[in-house]
Coordinates of C-alpha atoms in Angstrom, one line a residue:
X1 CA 15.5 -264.5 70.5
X2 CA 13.8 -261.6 73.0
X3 CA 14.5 -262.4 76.5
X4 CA 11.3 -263.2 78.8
X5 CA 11.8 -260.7 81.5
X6 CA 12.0 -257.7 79.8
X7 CA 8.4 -257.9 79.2
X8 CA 7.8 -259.0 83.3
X9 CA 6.2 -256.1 85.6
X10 CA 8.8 -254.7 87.8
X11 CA 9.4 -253.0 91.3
X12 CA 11.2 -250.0 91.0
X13 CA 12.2 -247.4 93.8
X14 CA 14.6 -244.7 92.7
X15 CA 15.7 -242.1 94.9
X16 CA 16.3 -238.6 93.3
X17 CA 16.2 -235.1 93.4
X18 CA 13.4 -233.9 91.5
X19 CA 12.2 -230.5 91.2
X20 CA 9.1 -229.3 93.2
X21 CA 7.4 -226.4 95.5
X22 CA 7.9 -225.0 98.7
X23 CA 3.6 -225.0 99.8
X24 CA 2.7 -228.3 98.3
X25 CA 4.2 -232.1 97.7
X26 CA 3.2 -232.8 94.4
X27 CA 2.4 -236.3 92.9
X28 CA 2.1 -237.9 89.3
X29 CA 0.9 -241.3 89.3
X30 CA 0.2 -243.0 86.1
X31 CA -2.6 -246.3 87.4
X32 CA -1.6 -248.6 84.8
X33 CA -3.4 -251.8 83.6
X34 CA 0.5 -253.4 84.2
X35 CA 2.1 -251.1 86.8
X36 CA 1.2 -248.4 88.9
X37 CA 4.0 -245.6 88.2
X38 CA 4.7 -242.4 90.2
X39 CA 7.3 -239.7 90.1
X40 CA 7.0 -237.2 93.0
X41 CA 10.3 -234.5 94.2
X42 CA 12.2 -237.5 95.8
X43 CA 11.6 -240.3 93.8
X44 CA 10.5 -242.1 90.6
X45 CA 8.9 -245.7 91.6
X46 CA 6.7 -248.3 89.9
X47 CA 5.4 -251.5 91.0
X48 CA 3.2 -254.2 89.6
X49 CA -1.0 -253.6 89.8
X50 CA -1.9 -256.2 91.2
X51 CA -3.0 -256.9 94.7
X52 CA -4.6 -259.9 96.9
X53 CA -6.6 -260.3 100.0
X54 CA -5.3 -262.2 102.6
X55 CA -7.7 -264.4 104.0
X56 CA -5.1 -265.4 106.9
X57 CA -1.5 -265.1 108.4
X58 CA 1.3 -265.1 105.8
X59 CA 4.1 -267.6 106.3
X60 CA 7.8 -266.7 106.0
X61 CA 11.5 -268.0 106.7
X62 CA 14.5 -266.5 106.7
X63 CA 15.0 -263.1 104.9
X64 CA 11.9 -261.2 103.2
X65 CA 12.1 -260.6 99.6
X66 CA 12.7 -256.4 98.8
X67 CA 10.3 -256.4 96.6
X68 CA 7.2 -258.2 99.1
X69 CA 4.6 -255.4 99.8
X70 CA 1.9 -255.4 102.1
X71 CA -0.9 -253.3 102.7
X72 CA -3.5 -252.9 105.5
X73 CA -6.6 -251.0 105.6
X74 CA -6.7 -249.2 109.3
X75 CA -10.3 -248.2 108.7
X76 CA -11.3 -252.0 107.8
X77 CA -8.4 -254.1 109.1
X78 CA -8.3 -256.1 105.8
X79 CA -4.9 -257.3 104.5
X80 CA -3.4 -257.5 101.1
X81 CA -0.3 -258.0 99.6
X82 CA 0.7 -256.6 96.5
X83 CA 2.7 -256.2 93.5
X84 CA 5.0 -258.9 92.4
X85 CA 4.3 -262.0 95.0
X86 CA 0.5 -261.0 94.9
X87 CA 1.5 -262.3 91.0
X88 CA 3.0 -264.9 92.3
X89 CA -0.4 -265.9 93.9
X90 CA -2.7 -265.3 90.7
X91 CA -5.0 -268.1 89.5
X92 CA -7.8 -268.6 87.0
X93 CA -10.0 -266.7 90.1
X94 CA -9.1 -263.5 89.2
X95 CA -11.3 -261.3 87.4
X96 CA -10.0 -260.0 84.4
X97 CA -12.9 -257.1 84.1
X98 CA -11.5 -256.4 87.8
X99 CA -7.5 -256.7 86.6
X100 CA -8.1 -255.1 82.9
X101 CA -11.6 -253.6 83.0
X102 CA -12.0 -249.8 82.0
X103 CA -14.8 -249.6 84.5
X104 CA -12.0 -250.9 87.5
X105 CA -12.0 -247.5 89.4
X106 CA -14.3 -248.5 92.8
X107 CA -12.7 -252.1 92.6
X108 CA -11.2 -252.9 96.3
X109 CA -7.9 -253.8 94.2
X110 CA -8.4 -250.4 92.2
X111 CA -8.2 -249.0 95.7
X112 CA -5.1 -250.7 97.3
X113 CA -2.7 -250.4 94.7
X114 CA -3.8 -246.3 94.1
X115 CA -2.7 -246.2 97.9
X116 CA 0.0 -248.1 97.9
X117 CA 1.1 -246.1 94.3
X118 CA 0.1 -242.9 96.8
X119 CA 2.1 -244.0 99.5
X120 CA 5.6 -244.7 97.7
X121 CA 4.9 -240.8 96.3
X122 CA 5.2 -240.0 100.1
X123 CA 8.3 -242.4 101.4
X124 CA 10.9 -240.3 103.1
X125 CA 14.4 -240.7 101.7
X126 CA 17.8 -238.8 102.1
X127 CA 16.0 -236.0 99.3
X128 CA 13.0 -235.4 102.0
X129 CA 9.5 -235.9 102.4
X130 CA 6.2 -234.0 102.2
X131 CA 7.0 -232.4 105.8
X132 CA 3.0 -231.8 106.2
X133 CA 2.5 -230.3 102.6
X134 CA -1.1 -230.7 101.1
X135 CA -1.0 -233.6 98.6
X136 CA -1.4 -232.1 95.1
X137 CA -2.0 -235.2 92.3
X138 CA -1.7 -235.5 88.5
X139 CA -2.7 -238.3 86.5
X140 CA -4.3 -239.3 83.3
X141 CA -6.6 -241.5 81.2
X142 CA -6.2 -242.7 77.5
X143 CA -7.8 -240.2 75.2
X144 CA -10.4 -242.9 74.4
X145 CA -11.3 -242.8 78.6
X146 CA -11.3 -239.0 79.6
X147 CA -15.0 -239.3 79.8
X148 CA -14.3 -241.3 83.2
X149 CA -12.2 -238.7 84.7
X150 CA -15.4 -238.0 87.2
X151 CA -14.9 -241.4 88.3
X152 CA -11.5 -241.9 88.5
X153 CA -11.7 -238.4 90.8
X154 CA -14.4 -240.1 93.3
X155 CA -12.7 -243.4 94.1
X156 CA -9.1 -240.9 94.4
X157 CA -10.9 -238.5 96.9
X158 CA -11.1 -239.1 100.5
X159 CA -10.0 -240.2 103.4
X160 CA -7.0 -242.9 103.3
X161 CA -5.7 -244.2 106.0
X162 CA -3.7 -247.5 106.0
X163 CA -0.6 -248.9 106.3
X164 CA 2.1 -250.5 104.6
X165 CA 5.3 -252.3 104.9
X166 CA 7.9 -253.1 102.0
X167 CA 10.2 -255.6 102.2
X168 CA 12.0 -256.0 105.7
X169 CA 11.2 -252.0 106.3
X170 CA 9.0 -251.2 109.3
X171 CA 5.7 -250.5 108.9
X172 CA 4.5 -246.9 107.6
X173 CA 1.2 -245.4 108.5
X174 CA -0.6 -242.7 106.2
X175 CA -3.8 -240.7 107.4
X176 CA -4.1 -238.0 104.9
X177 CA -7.2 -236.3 102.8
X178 CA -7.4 -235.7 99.2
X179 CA -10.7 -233.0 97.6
X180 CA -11.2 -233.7 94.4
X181 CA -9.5 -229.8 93.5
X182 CA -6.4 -231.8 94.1
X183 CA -6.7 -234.2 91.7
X184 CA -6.4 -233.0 87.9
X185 CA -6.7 -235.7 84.9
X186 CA -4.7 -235.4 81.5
X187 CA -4.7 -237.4 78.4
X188 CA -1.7 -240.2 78.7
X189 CA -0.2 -239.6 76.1
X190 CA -0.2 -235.7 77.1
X191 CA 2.5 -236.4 79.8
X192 CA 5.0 -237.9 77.3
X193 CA 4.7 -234.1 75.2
X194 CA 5.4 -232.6 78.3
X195 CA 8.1 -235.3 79.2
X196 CA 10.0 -234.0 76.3
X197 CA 10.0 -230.7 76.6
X198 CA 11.1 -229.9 80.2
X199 CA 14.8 -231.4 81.5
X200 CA 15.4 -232.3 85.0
X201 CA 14.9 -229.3 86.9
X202 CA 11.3 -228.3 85.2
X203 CA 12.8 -225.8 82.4
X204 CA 11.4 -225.8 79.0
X205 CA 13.8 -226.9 76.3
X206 CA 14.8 -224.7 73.4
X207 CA 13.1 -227.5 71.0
X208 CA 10.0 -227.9 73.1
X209 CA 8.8 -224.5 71.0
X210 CA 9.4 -226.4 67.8
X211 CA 7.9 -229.2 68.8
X212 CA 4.7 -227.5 70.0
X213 CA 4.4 -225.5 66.4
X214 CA 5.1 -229.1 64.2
X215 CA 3.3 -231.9 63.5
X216 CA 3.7 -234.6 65.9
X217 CA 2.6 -238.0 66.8
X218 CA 3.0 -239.9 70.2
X219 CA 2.5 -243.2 69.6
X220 CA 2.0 -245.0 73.0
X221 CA 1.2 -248.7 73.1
X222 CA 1.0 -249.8 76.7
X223 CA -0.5 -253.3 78.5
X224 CA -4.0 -251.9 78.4
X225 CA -4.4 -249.8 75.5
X226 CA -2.2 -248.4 72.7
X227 CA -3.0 -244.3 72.7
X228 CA -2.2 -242.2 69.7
X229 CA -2.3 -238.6 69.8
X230 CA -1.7 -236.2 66.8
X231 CA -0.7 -232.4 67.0
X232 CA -0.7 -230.5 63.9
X233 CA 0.5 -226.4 64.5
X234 CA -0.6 -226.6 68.1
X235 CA -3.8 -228.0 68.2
X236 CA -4.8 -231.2 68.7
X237 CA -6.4 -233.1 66.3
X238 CA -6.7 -236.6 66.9
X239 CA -6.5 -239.1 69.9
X240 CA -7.3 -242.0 69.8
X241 CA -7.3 -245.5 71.7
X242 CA -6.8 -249.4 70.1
X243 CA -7.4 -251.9 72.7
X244 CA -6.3 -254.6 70.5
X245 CA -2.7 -253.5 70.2
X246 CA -1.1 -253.4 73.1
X247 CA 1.0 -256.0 75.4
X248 CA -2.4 -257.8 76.8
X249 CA -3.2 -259.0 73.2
X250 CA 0.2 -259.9 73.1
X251 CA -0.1 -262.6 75.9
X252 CA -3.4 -263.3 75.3
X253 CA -2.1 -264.3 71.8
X254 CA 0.7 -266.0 73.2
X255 CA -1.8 -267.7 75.1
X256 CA -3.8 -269.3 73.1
X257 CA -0.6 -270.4 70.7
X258 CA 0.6 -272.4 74.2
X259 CA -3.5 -273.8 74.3
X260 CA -2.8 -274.9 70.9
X261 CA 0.8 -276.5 71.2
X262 CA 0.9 -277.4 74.4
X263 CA -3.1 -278.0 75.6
X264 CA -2.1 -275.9 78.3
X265 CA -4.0 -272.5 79.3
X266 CA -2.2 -270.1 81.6
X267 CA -4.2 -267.1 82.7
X268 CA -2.7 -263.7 81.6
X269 CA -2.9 -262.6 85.3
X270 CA -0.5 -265.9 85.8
X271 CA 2.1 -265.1 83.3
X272 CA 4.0 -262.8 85.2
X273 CA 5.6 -265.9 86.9
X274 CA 6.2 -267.4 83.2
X275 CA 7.5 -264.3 82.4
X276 CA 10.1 -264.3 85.3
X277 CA 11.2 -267.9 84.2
X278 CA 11.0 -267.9 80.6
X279 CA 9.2 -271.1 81.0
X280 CA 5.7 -272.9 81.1
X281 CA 5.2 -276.1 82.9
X282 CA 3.7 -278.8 81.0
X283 CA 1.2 -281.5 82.9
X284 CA 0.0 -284.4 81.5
X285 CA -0.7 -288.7 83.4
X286 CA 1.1 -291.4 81.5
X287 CA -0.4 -295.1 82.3
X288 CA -2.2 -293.1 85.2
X289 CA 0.8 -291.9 86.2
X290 CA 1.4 -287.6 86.7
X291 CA 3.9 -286.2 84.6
X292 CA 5.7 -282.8 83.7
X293 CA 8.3 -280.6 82.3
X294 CA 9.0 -277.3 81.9
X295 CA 9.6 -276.0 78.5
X296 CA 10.8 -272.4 77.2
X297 CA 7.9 -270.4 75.2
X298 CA 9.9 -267.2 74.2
X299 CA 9.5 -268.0 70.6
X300 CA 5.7 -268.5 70.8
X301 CA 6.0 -264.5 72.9
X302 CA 8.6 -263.2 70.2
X303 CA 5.9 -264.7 67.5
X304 CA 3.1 -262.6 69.4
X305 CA 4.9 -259.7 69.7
X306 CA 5.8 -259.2 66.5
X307 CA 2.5 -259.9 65.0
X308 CA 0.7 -257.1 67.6
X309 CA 3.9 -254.7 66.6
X310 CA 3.0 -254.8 62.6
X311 CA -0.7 -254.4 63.3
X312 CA 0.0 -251.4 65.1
X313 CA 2.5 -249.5 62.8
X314 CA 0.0 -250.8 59.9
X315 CA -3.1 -249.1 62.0
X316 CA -0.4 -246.1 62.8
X317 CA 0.0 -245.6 58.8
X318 CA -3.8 -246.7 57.9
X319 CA -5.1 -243.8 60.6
X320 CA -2.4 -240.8 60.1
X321 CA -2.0 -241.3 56.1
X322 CA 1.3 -243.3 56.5
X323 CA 3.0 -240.0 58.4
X324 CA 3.3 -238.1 55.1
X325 CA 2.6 -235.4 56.6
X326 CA 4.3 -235.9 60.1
X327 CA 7.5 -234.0 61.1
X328 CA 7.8 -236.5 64.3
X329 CA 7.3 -239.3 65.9
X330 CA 7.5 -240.1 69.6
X331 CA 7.5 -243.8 70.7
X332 CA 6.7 -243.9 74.5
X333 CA 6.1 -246.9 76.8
X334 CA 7.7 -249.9 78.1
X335 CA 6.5 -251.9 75.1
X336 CA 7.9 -249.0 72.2
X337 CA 11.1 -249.5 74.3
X338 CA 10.8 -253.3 72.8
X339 CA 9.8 -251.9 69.3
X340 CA 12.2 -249.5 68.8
X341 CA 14.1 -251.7 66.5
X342 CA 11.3 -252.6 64.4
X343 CA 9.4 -248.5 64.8
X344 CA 12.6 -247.4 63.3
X345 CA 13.5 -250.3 60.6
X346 CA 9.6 -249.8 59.4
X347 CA 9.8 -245.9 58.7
X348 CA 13.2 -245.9 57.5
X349 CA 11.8 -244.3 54.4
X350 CA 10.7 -241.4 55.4
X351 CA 13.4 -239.0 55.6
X352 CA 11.2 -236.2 56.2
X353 CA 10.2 -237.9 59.4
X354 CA 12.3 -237.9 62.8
X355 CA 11.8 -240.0 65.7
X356 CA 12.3 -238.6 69.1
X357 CA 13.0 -240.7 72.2
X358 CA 10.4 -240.2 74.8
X359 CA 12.9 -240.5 77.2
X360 CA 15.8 -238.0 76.0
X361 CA 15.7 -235.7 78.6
X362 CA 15.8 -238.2 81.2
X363 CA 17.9 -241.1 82.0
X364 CA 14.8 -243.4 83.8
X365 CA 13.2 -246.2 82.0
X366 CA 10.7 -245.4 79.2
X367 CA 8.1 -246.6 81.4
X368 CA 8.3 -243.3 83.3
X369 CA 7.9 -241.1 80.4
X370 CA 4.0 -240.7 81.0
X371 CA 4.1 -240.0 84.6
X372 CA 7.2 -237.5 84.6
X373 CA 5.5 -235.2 82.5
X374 CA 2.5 -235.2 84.5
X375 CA 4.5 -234.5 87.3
X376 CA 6.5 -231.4 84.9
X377 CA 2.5 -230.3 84.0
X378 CA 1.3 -230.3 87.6
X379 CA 4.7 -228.1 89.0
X380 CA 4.2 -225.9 86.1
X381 CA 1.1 -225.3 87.2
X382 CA 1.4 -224.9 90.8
X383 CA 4.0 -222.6 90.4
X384 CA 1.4 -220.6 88.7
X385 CA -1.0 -220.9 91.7
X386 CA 1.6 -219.5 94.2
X387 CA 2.7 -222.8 95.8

């Protein structure tokens, strides 16, 4: 039986030494439907996208939770807290076109958790700080999206200036301005080729040749979107984009199997909480009377997930003539990390195929692959600009 909380957004702040430039402070932040992830020269972090408004004071006792965010705009002076308690908070009154919509980028939530994404690229820590470099950022869109690149730009560019506060840390404030020359927009799944073929200090490895020249797939299902992209002797051709297999249809089907069992429907924003528990509470009157229990539903989200797993690697064979002609295969993502059993079990007859970690030349979570080699791309190439 899978274990809830593997699939559960989480907050992640890893110090490290990263390689980078002398002129600039680069950033790669990958704006996820599920996470906002970033990788800069002192850190790797992620946390959850998903932010609320706070209409009035917030209420605690005793110690603060590491993982509590908040965020306030210093032009506005509107609040928000973010990431995992703004989950916490979710309800059937959050927009799902505003949580999961491809059209999200001039949202006000778009907005906080791009700063807030920004602003953990620019934390101080015993491996430095930007020290009053110019902000240089690379992200990406799924190959299906790059046509929004233009607006993903315009809501990046600008002015920012707000302030934020993690856990029981003091408050930081950022004023800083970002042109749109210092954005620059990849395909997604671009980062995870580049991922794999530079190590930790930004060298090429002596297979990333190899790779380059071969025929390749990077298979990328994420909470949004599941991104394919196909390289055959250098040159792309074919990316593509399946909204229906990725980890959203996986709780949405989950969802409605609870609806069915249980007469119980939990918004997909909500389920983070579920997630955390392995649990859904049940509510029901008996002779007028409320009643309740909590019950496990990690069968009803191993059901889903396996389901949404076969249709992919069945639309993965359908679209690429069943990898006959592939020399690799590169699983990248949270969710491959939770297929890898089943990616490898289902091409186990292909021995001229071989499947290649997205995260061998790292040791970080597979959710990082994206953004680390967006991060490799962008000091690659101001290195090549003189920075």
């Amino acid at each position: 039986m899978i274990n809830t909380i593997d699939f559960k957004t989480k907050t992640l702040y890893i110090p490290r030494k990263n390689v980078g430039v002398k002129k600039a402070w680069g950033i790669a932040i990958d704006i996820g439907y599920s996470s906002v992830k970033v990788f800069c020269e002192n850190a790797a972090a992620c946390i959850p996208s998903f932010a609320k408004k706070l209409e009035g004071p917030l209420l605690s006792i005793g110690s603060v939770s590491k993982t509590r965010i908040l965020y306030e705009d210093l032009e506005t002076g509107e609040s928000w807290i973010v990431g995992e308690m703004a989950q916490e908070m979710a309800d059937e009154h959050d927009s799902e076109s505003e949580l999961y919509g491809r059209k999200r980028y001039f949202s006000p939530m778009f907005k906080v958790i791009t700063r807030c994404g920004l602003a953990m690229g620019m934390f101080d820590n015993q491996y430095g700080g930007p020290s009053g470099r110019s902000i240089k950022i690379q992200t990406g869109l799924p190959p299906k999206y790059m046509t929004d690149k233009e607006d993903l730009v315009e809501s990046m560019s600008g002015k920012h200036h707000f302030r934020m506060k993690v856990g029981e840390d003091p408050w930081k404030e950022f004023d800083f301005q970002i042109t749109k020359q210092d954005i620059a927009i990849m395909p997604q799944p671009m980062g995870t080729l580049f991922s794999v073929s530079f190590d930790r200090n930004g060298r090429q490895v002596p297979e990333a040749k190899k790779l380059w020249s071969s025929n390749l797939i990077i298979f990328d299902p994420g909470f949004g979107t599941c991104d394919t992209f196909y390289i055959k002797n250098q040159t792309i051709e074919d990316q593509s984009t399946f909204n229906e297999l990725s980890m959203k249809e996986i709780l949405n089907k989950t969802r409605k199997k609870i609806q069915e069992q249980y007469n119980e429907d939990i918004p997909i924003a909500s389920m983070q909480s579920n997630l955390k528990t392995g649990n859904i509470r049940i509510k029901s009157r008996k002779n007028g009377r409320p009643i309740s229990k909590d019950v496990p539903f990690a069968n009803l989200l191993e059901e889903s997930c396996n389901e949404v797993c076969n249709e992919a690697l069945d639309k993965l064979c359908s679209v690429y003539n069943a990898l006959f002609n592939c020399d690799y295969l590169i699983p990248t993502g949270g969710l491959s990390a939770v297929w890898k059993p089943d990616i490898i079990q289902y091409f186990s007859g292909l021995e001229t195929l071989k499947i290649i970690p997205g995260t061998q030349n790292d040791n970080l979570p597979s959710i990082f692959n994206n953004v680390r080699g967006y991060y490799m791309n962008l000091i690659g190439t101001l290195r090549q600009m003189g920075y």
